[in-house]
Amino acid sequence: MLQKIIFGAFLLAILTFPQGVRADLTVGKSADLVANQPQADQRVPRLESYLARHNPEIASKASVFVREADKYSLDWKLVAAIAGLESTFCRFIPDGSYNCWGWGIPSGAPFGVGFSSFDQGIATVSEGLRKRYVDRGLITVEEIGQVYAASPTWASRVRYFMDNIETYAMADTALSLELLL
């Protein structure tokens, strides 16, 4: 009888205090490796997908929008959103100007600054937003809009496009995740 009690206590101790198995150690280490790997930047494919709905030609410049935004510490959606407002995503611009942003166009003038390419336009506008606006303390879309454009609704319309890009990007990601499952 004493042997049964000792055996029962021993069995209870084993079941109550389980030790980790070799698989736990392996899984734990591999999980750490995956968690510490940098996540892929999804902004470029998201923006490209959004812009493709509006103008496939400018959609191919999504990486330029994101690169220049990062270079000048701007919101990655800002310069694309301004293009959405000012030129319907570069669909309606003076021929050969590559100026999708109304950059350097005084109110009422038919045209202004011309760029040699969309890449140059994106880079120039991004740099200009940083140096002429953000570095001078105008950090919100609303503050920038008071100087950038005469229209009192400019900021709300730029914000509309920024929100659309963000919403579309999230919906696009959700769809991608759904397809993976």
Coordinates of N, CA and C in Angstrom, one line a residue:
M1 N 0.8 -1.2 0.0 CA 0.0 0.0 0.0 C 0.9 1.3 0.0
L2 N 1.9 1.2 0.8 CA 2.9 2.4 0.9 C 3.5 2.6 -0.5
Q3 N 3.8 1.5 -1.2 CA 4.4 1.7 -2.6 C 3.4 2.4 -3.5
K4 N 2.1 2.0 -3.4 CA 1.1 2.7 -4.2 C 1.0 4.2 -3.9
I5 N 1.1 4.5 -2.7 CA 1.0 6.0 -2.3 C 2.2 6.7 -2.8
I6 N 3.4 6.1 -2.7 CA 4.6 6.7 -3.2 C 4.6 6.8 -4.7
F7 N 4.1 5.8 -5.3 CA 4.0 5.8 -6.8 C 3.0 6.9 -7.2
G8 N 1.9 7.0 -6.6 CA 0.9 8.0 -6.9 C 1.4 9.4 -6.7
A9 N 2.1 9.7 -5.6 CA 2.7 11.0 -5.3 C 3.8 11.3 -6.4
F10 N 4.6 10.3 -6.7 CA 5.6 10.5 -7.8 C 4.9 10.9 -9.1
L11 N 3.9 10.1 -9.5 CA 3.1 10.4 -10.7 C 2.5 11.8 -10.7
L12 N 1.9 12.1 -9.6 CA 1.3 13.4 -9.4 C 2.4 14.6 -9.5
A13 N 3.5 14.4 -9.0 CA 4.6 15.3 -9.1 C 5.1 15.5 -10.5
I14 N 5.2 14.4 -11.2 CA 5.6 14.5 -12.6 C 4.5 15.2 -13.5
L15 N 3.3 15.0 -13.3 CA 2.2 15.6 -14.0 C 2.0 17.1 -13.6
T16 N 2.3 17.4 -12.4 CA 2.1 18.8 -11.9 C 3.2 19.7 -12.3
F17 N 4.4 19.2 -12.4 CA 5.6 20.0 -12.8 C 6.2 19.5 -14.0
P18 N 5.6 19.7 -15.2 CA 6.2 19.2 -16.4 C 7.4 20.1 -16.8
Q19 N 8.3 19.4 -17.4 CA 9.5 20.1 -17.9 C 9.4 20.3 -19.4
G20 N 10.1 21.4 -19.9 CA 10.0 21.7 -21.3 C 10.7 20.5 -22.1
V21 N 10.2 20.4 -23.3 CA 10.7 19.3 -24.1 C 11.6 20.0 -25.2
R22 N 12.4 19.2 -25.9 CA 13.3 19.7 -26.8 C 12.7 20.6 -27.9
A23 N 11.4 20.2 -28.3 CA 10.7 21.0 -29.4 C 10.4 22.4 -28.9
D24 N 10.2 22.6 -27.6 CA 9.9 23.9 -27.1 C 11.1 24.8 -27.3
L25 N 12.3 24.3 -27.0 CA 13.5 25.1 -27.2 C 13.7 25.4 -28.7
T26 N 13.5 24.5 -29.6 CA 13.7 24.8 -31.0 C 12.7 25.8 -31.5
V27 N 11.4 25.6 -31.2 CA 10.3 26.5 -31.6 C 10.6 27.9 -31.1
G28 N 10.9 28.0 -29.8 CA 11.2 29.3 -29.2 C 12.3 30.0 -30.0
K29 N 13.4 29.3 -30.3 CA 14.5 30.0 -31.0 C 14.1 30.4 -32.4
S30 N 13.4 29.6 -33.2 CA 13.0 29.9 -34.5 C 12.0 31.0 -34.5
A31 N 11.1 31.1 -33.5 CA 10.1 32.1 -33.4 C 10.8 33.5 -33.2
D32 N 11.8 33.5 -32.4 CA 12.6 34.7 -32.1 C 13.3 35.2 -33.4
L33 N 13.8 34.3 -34.2 CA 14.4 34.7 -35.5 C 13.4 35.4 -36.4
V34 N 12.3 34.8 -36.5 CA 11.3 35.4 -37.4 C 10.8 36.8 -36.9
A35 N 10.6 36.9 -35.6 CA 10.1 38.1 -35.0 C 11.1 39.2 -35.2
N36 N 12.4 38.9 -35.2 CA 13.5 39.9 -35.3 C 13.8 40.3 -36.7
Q37 N 13.2 39.6 -37.7 CA 13.5 40.0 -39.0 C 12.7 41.2 -39.4
P38 N 13.3 42.1 -40.2 CA 12.6 43.3 -40.6 C 11.4 43.0 -41.5
Q39 N 10.3 43.7 -41.2 CA 9.1 43.5 -42.0 C 9.2 44.2 -43.4
A40 N 8.7 43.6 -44.4 CA 8.7 44.2 -45.7 C 7.9 45.5 -45.7
D41 N 8.4 46.5 -46.4 CA 7.7 47.8 -46.5 C 6.6 47.6 -47.5
Q42 N 5.3 47.7 -47.1 CA 4.2 47.6 -47.9 C 3.7 48.9 -48.5
R43 N 4.3 50.0 -48.2 CA 3.8 51.3 -48.7 C 3.8 51.4 -50.2
V44 N 4.9 50.9 -50.8 CA 5.1 51.1 -52.3 C 4.0 50.2 -53.0
P45 N 3.8 48.9 -52.7 CA 2.8 48.2 -53.4 C 1.4 48.8 -53.1
R46 N 1.2 49.2 -51.9 CA -0.1 49.8 -51.6 C -0.4 51.0 -52.4
L47 N 0.5 52.0 -52.4 CA 0.4 53.2 -53.2 C 0.3 52.9 -54.7
E48 N 1.1 52.0 -55.1 CA 1.0 51.7 -56.6 C -0.3 51.1 -56.9
S49 N -0.9 50.3 -56.1 CA -2.2 49.7 -56.4 C -3.3 50.8 -56.4
Y50 N -3.2 51.7 -55.4 CA -4.2 52.8 -55.4 C -4.1 53.7 -56.6
L51 N -2.8 54.1 -56.9 CA -2.6 55.1 -58.0 C -3.0 54.4 -59.4
A52 N -2.9 53.1 -59.5 CA -3.2 52.4 -60.7 C -4.7 52.6 -61.1
R53 N -5.5 52.8 -60.1 CA -6.9 53.0 -60.3 C -7.2 54.3 -61.0
H54 N -6.3 55.3 -60.8 CA -6.5 56.6 -61.2 C -5.6 57.0 -62.4
N55 N -4.4 56.5 -62.5 CA -3.5 56.9 -63.6 C -2.3 55.9 -63.6
P56 N -2.4 54.9 -64.4 CA -1.3 53.8 -64.4 C 0.1 54.4 -64.6
E57 N 0.2 55.5 -65.4 CA 1.5 56.1 -65.6 C 2.2 56.6 -64.3
I58 N 1.4 57.3 -63.5 CA 2.0 57.8 -62.2 C 2.1 56.6 -61.2
A59 N 1.3 55.6 -61.3 CA 1.4 54.4 -60.4 C 2.8 53.8 -60.4
S60 N 3.4 53.9 -61.6 CA 4.8 53.3 -61.6 C 5.8 54.1 -60.8
K61 N 5.4 55.3 -60.3 CA 6.3 56.1 -59.6 C 6.1 56.0 -58.1
A62 N 5.3 55.0 -57.6 CA 5.0 54.8 -56.2 C 6.3 54.8 -55.4
S63 N 7.3 54.1 -55.9 CA 8.5 53.9 -55.1 C 9.2 55.3 -55.0
V64 N 9.1 56.2 -56.0 CA 9.7 57.5 -55.9 C 9.0 58.3 -54.8
F65 N 7.6 58.3 -54.8 CA 6.9 59.0 -53.8 C 7.3 58.6 -52.4
V66 N 7.4 57.3 -52.2 CA 7.8 56.8 -50.8 C 9.2 57.1 -50.5
R67 N 10.1 56.9 -51.4 CA 11.6 57.2 -51.2 C 11.8 58.7 -50.8
E68 N 11.1 59.6 -51.6 CA 11.3 61.0 -51.3 C 10.6 61.4 -50.0
A69 N 9.5 60.8 -49.7 CA 8.8 61.1 -48.4 C 9.8 60.7 -47.3
D70 N 10.4 59.6 -47.4 CA 11.3 59.1 -46.4 C 12.5 60.0 -46.3
K71 N 13.0 60.4 -47.4 CA 14.2 61.3 -47.5 C 14.0 62.6 -46.7
Y72 N 12.8 63.2 -46.9 CA 12.4 64.5 -46.3 C 11.5 64.4 -45.1
S73 N 11.4 63.1 -44.6 CA 10.5 62.9 -43.4 C 9.1 63.5 -43.5
L74 N 8.5 63.2 -44.6 CA 7.1 63.6 -44.9 C 6.2 62.3 -44.8
D75 N 4.9 62.6 -44.6 CA 4.0 61.5 -44.7 C 4.0 60.9 -46.1
W76 N 4.1 59.6 -46.2 CA 4.3 59.0 -47.5 C 3.1 59.2 -48.5
K77 N 2.0 59.6 -48.0 CA 0.8 59.8 -48.8 C 0.6 61.3 -49.3
L78 N 1.4 62.2 -48.6 CA 1.1 63.6 -48.8 C 1.3 64.1 -50.3
V79 N 2.5 63.8 -50.9 CA 2.7 64.3 -52.2 C 1.8 63.7 -53.3
A80 N 1.5 62.4 -53.1 CA 0.6 61.8 -54.0 C -0.8 62.4 -53.8
A81 N -1.2 62.7 -52.6 CA -2.5 63.3 -52.3 C -2.7 64.7 -52.9
I82 N -1.6 65.4 -52.9 CA -1.6 66.8 -53.5 C -1.8 66.6 -55.0
A83 N -1.1 65.6 -55.6 CA -1.3 65.4 -57.0 C -2.7 65.0 -57.3
G84 N -3.3 64.2 -56.4 CA -4.7 63.9 -56.6 C -5.6 65.1 -56.7
L85 N -5.4 66.0 -55.8 CA -6.2 67.2 -55.8 C -5.9 68.1 -56.9
E86 N -4.7 68.4 -57.1 CA -4.3 69.5 -58.1 C -4.4 69.1 -59.6
S87 N -4.3 67.7 -59.8 CA -4.3 67.3 -61.3 C -5.0 66.0 -61.5
T88 N -5.8 65.6 -60.6 CA -6.5 64.2 -60.7 C -5.4 63.2 -61.0
F89 N -4.4 63.2 -60.1 CA -3.3 62.2 -60.2 C -2.6 62.3 -61.5
C90 N -2.2 63.5 -61.9 CA -1.4 63.8 -63.0 C -2.1 63.6 -64.4
R91 N -3.4 63.5 -64.4 CA -4.1 63.3 -65.6 C -4.3 64.6 -66.3
F92 N -4.4 65.7 -65.6 CA -4.7 67.0 -66.2 C -3.6 68.0 -65.8
I93 N -2.6 68.0 -66.7 CA -1.4 68.8 -66.4 C -1.0 69.5 -67.8
P94 N -0.4 70.6 -67.7 CA 0.1 71.2 -69.0 C 1.0 70.2 -69.7
D95 N 0.9 70.1 -71.0 CA 1.7 69.1 -71.8 C 3.2 69.3 -71.5
G96 N 3.8 68.2 -71.3 CA 5.2 68.1 -71.1 C 5.7 68.8 -69.8
S97 N 4.9 69.2 -68.9 CA 5.3 69.9 -67.7 C 5.6 68.9 -66.5
Y98 N 5.0 67.8 -66.5 CA 5.2 66.8 -65.4 C 4.9 67.5 -64.1
N99 N 4.1 68.5 -64.1 CA 3.8 69.3 -62.9 C 2.4 68.9 -62.4
C100 N 2.3 67.9 -61.6 CA 1.0 67.4 -61.1 C 0.5 68.1 -59.8
W101 N 1.3 69.0 -59.3 CA 1.1 69.6 -58.0 C 0.7 71.1 -58.0
G102 N 0.6 71.7 -59.2 CA 0.4 73.1 -59.2 C 1.5 73.9 -58.6
W103 N 2.7 73.3 -58.7 CA 3.9 73.8 -58.1 C 4.4 75.1 -58.9
G104 N 4.5 76.2 -58.2 CA 5.0 77.4 -58.8 C 4.1 78.0 -59.8
I105 N 2.8 77.8 -59.6 CA 1.8 78.3 -60.5 C 1.0 79.4 -59.6
P106 N 1.2 80.6 -59.9 CA 0.5 81.7 -59.2 C -1.0 81.5 -59.5
S107 N -1.9 81.9 -58.5 CA -3.3 81.8 -58.7 C -3.8 82.5 -60.0
G108 N -4.5 81.7 -60.8 CA -5.0 82.3 -62.1 C -4.1 82.1 -63.3
A109 N -2.9 81.7 -63.1 CA -1.9 81.5 -64.2 C -2.2 80.2 -64.8
P110 N -2.1 80.1 -66.2 CA -2.4 78.8 -66.9 C -1.3 77.7 -66.6
F111 N -0.1 78.1 -66.3 CA 1.0 77.1 -66.1 C 2.0 77.7 -65.2
G112 N 3.0 76.9 -64.7 CA 4.0 77.4 -63.9 C 5.3 76.6 -64.1
V113 N 5.9 76.1 -63.1 CA 7.1 75.4 -63.1 C 6.9 74.1 -63.9
G114 N 7.9 73.8 -64.8 CA 7.9 72.5 -65.5 C 9.0 71.7 -65.0
F115 N 8.8 70.4 -65.0 CA 9.9 69.4 -64.6 C 10.2 68.6 -65.8
S116 N 11.4 68.0 -65.7 CA 11.9 67.1 -66.8 C 11.3 65.7 -66.8
S117 N 10.7 65.3 -65.6 CA 10.1 64.0 -65.5 C 9.2 64.0 -64.2
F118 N 8.4 63.0 -64.1 CA 7.6 62.9 -62.8 C 8.6 62.7 -61.6
D119 N 9.7 61.9 -61.8 CA 10.6 61.7 -60.8 C 11.2 63.1 -60.2
Q120 N 11.5 63.9 -61.2 CA 12.1 65.2 -60.8 C 11.0 66.0 -60.1
G121 N 9.8 66.0 -60.6 CA 8.7 66.7 -59.9 C 8.4 66.2 -58.5
I122 N 8.4 64.9 -58.3 CA 8.1 64.3 -57.0 C 9.3 64.8 -56.0
A123 N 10.5 64.7 -56.5 CA 11.7 65.1 -55.7 C 11.6 66.6 -55.3
T124 N 11.3 67.4 -56.3 CA 11.3 68.9 -56.1 C 10.2 69.3 -55.1
V125 N 9.0 68.7 -55.3 CA 7.9 69.1 -54.5 C 8.1 68.6 -53.1
S126 N 8.7 67.4 -52.9 CA 9.0 66.8 -51.6 C 10.0 67.7 -50.9
E127 N 11.1 68.0 -51.6 CA 12.1 68.9 -51.0 C 11.5 70.3 -50.6
G128 N 10.7 70.8 -51.5 CA 10.1 72.1 -51.3 C 9.1 72.1 -50.1
L129 N 8.3 71.0 -50.0 CA 7.4 70.9 -48.8 C 8.2 70.9 -47.5
R130 N 9.3 70.2 -47.5 CA 10.2 70.1 -46.3 C 10.8 71.5 -46.0
K131 N 11.4 72.1 -47.0 CA 12.2 73.4 -46.7 C 11.3 74.6 -46.6
R132 N 10.2 74.7 -47.4 CA 9.4 75.9 -47.4 C 8.3 75.9 -46.4
Y133 N 7.9 74.7 -46.0 CA 6.7 74.6 -45.1 C 7.1 73.9 -43.8
V134 N 7.5 72.7 -43.8 CA 7.7 71.9 -42.6 C 8.8 72.6 -41.7
D135 N 10.0 72.9 -42.4 CA 11.1 73.5 -41.6 C 10.8 74.8 -41.1
R136 N 9.7 75.4 -41.6 CA 9.2 76.8 -41.1 C 8.1 76.6 -40.1
G137 N 7.9 75.4 -39.6 CA 6.9 75.2 -38.6 C 5.5 74.8 -39.0
L138 N 5.3 74.7 -40.3 CA 4.0 74.3 -40.9 C 4.0 72.8 -41.0
I139 N 3.5 72.1 -40.1 CA 3.6 70.7 -40.1 C 2.3 69.9 -40.3
T140 N 1.2 70.5 -40.2 CA 0.0 69.8 -40.5 C -0.5 70.2 -42.0
V141 N -1.3 69.3 -42.5 CA -1.9 69.6 -43.9 C -2.6 70.9 -43.8
E142 N -3.3 71.2 -42.7 CA -4.1 72.4 -42.6 C -3.2 73.7 -42.6
E143 N -2.1 73.6 -41.9 CA -1.1 74.7 -41.8 C -0.4 74.9 -43.2
I144 N -0.1 73.8 -43.8 CA 0.6 73.9 -45.2 C -0.4 74.5 -46.2
G145 N -1.7 74.1 -46.1 CA -2.7 74.6 -47.0 C -2.9 76.1 -47.0
Q146 N -2.8 76.7 -45.8 CA -3.0 78.1 -45.7 C -2.0 78.9 -46.5
V147 N -0.8 78.3 -46.8 CA 0.2 79.0 -47.6 C 0.3 78.4 -49.0
Y148 N 0.1 77.1 -49.2 CA 0.2 76.4 -50.4 C -0.8 76.9 -51.5
A149 N -2.0 77.1 -51.0 CA -3.1 77.3 -52.0 C -4.1 78.4 -51.4
A150 N -4.7 79.1 -52.4 CA -5.6 80.1 -52.0 C -7.0 79.6 -51.5
S151 N -7.3 78.4 -51.9 CA -8.6 77.8 -51.5 C -8.6 77.4 -50.0
P152 N -9.7 77.8 -49.3 CA -9.8 77.5 -47.9 C -10.1 76.0 -47.7
T153 N -10.5 75.3 -48.8 CA -10.8 73.9 -48.7 C -9.7 73.0 -49.2
W154 N -8.6 73.5 -49.6 CA -7.5 72.8 -50.1 C -7.0 71.7 -49.1
A155 N -6.8 72.0 -47.8 CA -6.4 71.1 -46.8 C -7.3 69.9 -46.7
S156 N -8.6 70.2 -46.6 CA -9.6 69.1 -46.4 C -9.7 68.2 -47.6
R157 N -9.4 68.7 -48.8 CA -9.4 67.9 -49.9 C -8.2 67.0 -50.1
V158 N -7.0 67.6 -49.7 CA -5.8 66.8 -49.6 C -5.9 65.7 -48.6
R159 N -6.5 66.1 -47.4 CA -6.7 65.1 -46.3 C -7.6 64.0 -46.8
Y160 N -8.6 64.3 -47.6 CA -9.5 63.4 -48.2 C -8.8 62.3 -49.0
F161 N -7.9 62.8 -49.9 CA -7.1 61.8 -50.7 C -6.1 61.0 -49.8
M162 N -5.5 61.6 -48.8 CA -4.6 60.9 -47.9 C -5.4 59.8 -47.2
D163 N -6.6 60.1 -46.7 CA -7.4 59.1 -46.0 C -7.8 58.0 -47.0
N164 N -8.2 58.4 -48.2 CA -8.5 57.4 -49.2 C -7.4 56.4 -49.5
I165 N -6.2 57.0 -49.6 CA -5.0 56.1 -49.8 C -4.8 55.2 -48.6
E166 N -4.9 55.7 -47.4 CA -4.8 54.9 -46.2 C -5.9 53.8 -46.1
T167 N -7.1 54.2 -46.4 CA -8.2 53.2 -46.3 C -8.1 52.2 -47.4
Y168 N -7.7 52.6 -48.6 CA -7.5 51.6 -49.7 C -6.3 50.7 -49.4
A169 N -5.3 51.3 -48.8 CA -4.1 50.5 -48.4 C -4.5 49.4 -47.4
M170 N -5.3 49.8 -46.4 CA -5.7 48.8 -45.4 C -6.6 47.7 -46.0
A171 N -7.5 48.2 -46.9 CA -8.4 47.2 -47.5 C -7.7 46.3 -48.4
D172 N -6.7 46.8 -49.1 CA -5.8 46.0 -50.0 C -5.0 45.0 -49.2
T173 N -4.5 45.4 -48.0 CA -3.8 44.4 -47.2 C -4.7 43.4 -46.6
A174 N -5.9 43.7 -46.2 CA -6.9 42.8 -45.7 C -7.2 41.7 -46.8
L175 N -7.4 42.2 -48.0 CA -7.7 41.3 -49.1 C -6.5 40.3 -49.3
S176 N -5.3 40.9 -49.3 CA -4.1 40.0 -49.5 C -4.0 39.0 -48.4
L177 N -4.3 39.4 -47.2 CA -4.2 38.4 -46.1 C -5.3 37.3 -46.2
E178 N -6.5 37.8 -46.7 CA -7.6 36.8 -46.9 C -7.2 35.8 -48.0
L179 N -6.6 36.3 -49.0 CA -6.2 35.4 -50.1 C -5.1 34.4 -49.7
L180 N -4.3 34.8 -48.7 CA -3.2 33.9 -48.2 C -3.8 32.8 -47.4
L181 N -4.9 33.1 -46.7 CA -5.5 32.1 -45.8 C -6.3 31.1 -46.7

